[in-house]
C-alpha atoms as one frame of an Amber mdcrd trajectory, in Angstrom:
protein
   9.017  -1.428   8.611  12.134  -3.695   8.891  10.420  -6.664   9.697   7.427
  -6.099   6.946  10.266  -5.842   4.236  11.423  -9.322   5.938   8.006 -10.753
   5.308   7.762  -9.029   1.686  10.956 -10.182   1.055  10.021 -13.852   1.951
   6.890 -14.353   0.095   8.651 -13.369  -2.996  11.274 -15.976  -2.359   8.446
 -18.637  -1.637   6.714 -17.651  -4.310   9.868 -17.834  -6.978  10.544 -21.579
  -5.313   6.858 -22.610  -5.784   6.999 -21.657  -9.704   9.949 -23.574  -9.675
   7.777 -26.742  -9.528   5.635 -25.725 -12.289   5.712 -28.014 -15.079   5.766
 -26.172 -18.192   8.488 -23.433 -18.925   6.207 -21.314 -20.705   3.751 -21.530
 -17.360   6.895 -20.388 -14.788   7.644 -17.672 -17.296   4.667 -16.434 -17.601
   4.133 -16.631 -13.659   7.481 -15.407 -12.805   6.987 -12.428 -14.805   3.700
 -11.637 -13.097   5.034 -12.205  -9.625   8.009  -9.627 -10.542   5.514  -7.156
 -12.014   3.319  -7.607  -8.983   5.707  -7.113  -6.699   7.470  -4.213  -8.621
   4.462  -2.313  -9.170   3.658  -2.321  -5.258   7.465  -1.488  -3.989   6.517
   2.155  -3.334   3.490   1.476  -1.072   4.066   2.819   2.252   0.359   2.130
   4.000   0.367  -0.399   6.790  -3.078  -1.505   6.316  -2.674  -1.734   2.006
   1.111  -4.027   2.749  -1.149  -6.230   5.466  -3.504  -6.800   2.970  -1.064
  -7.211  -0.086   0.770  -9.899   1.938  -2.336 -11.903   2.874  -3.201 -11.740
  -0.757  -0.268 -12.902  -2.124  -0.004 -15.857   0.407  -3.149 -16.783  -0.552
  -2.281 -16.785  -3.988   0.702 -18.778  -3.206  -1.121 -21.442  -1.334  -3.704
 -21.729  -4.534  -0.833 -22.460  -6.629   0.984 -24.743  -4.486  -2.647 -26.708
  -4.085  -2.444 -26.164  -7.398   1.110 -28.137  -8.049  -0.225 -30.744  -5.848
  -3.309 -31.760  -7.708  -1.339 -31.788 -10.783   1.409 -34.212  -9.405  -1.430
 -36.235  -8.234
């Protein structure tokens, strides 16, 4: 459970720097407020096999936005 918070924990961190990078302000607020509601509203889940999934999800997500940042600073 300790090391799943660890990988939770990270995510959110890479997620927060890749927003970062987004251009517009009103763009990283909008996405940092959905990444903190995201995150928020799944802090209570306790199945191993729902977090898995969660954390593939949201590193998907974060490699579509950082493919994302890249074709935009093309």
């Amino acid at each position: 459970q300790f090391l799943r918070r660890q990988q939770v924990l990270q995510l959110y961190r890479r997620i927060l720097q890749a927003i970062r990078r987004v251009p517009t302000e009103a763009d990283r607020h909008y996405l940092k407020e959905w990444a903190r509601e995201e995150f928020k509203k799944n802090k209570d889940a306790i199945d191993e096999d729902a977090i898995r999934m969660m954390i593939t999800q949201g590193n998907m997500q974060l490699q579509e936005l950082e493919r994302t940042l890249q074709l935009a600073n093309s």
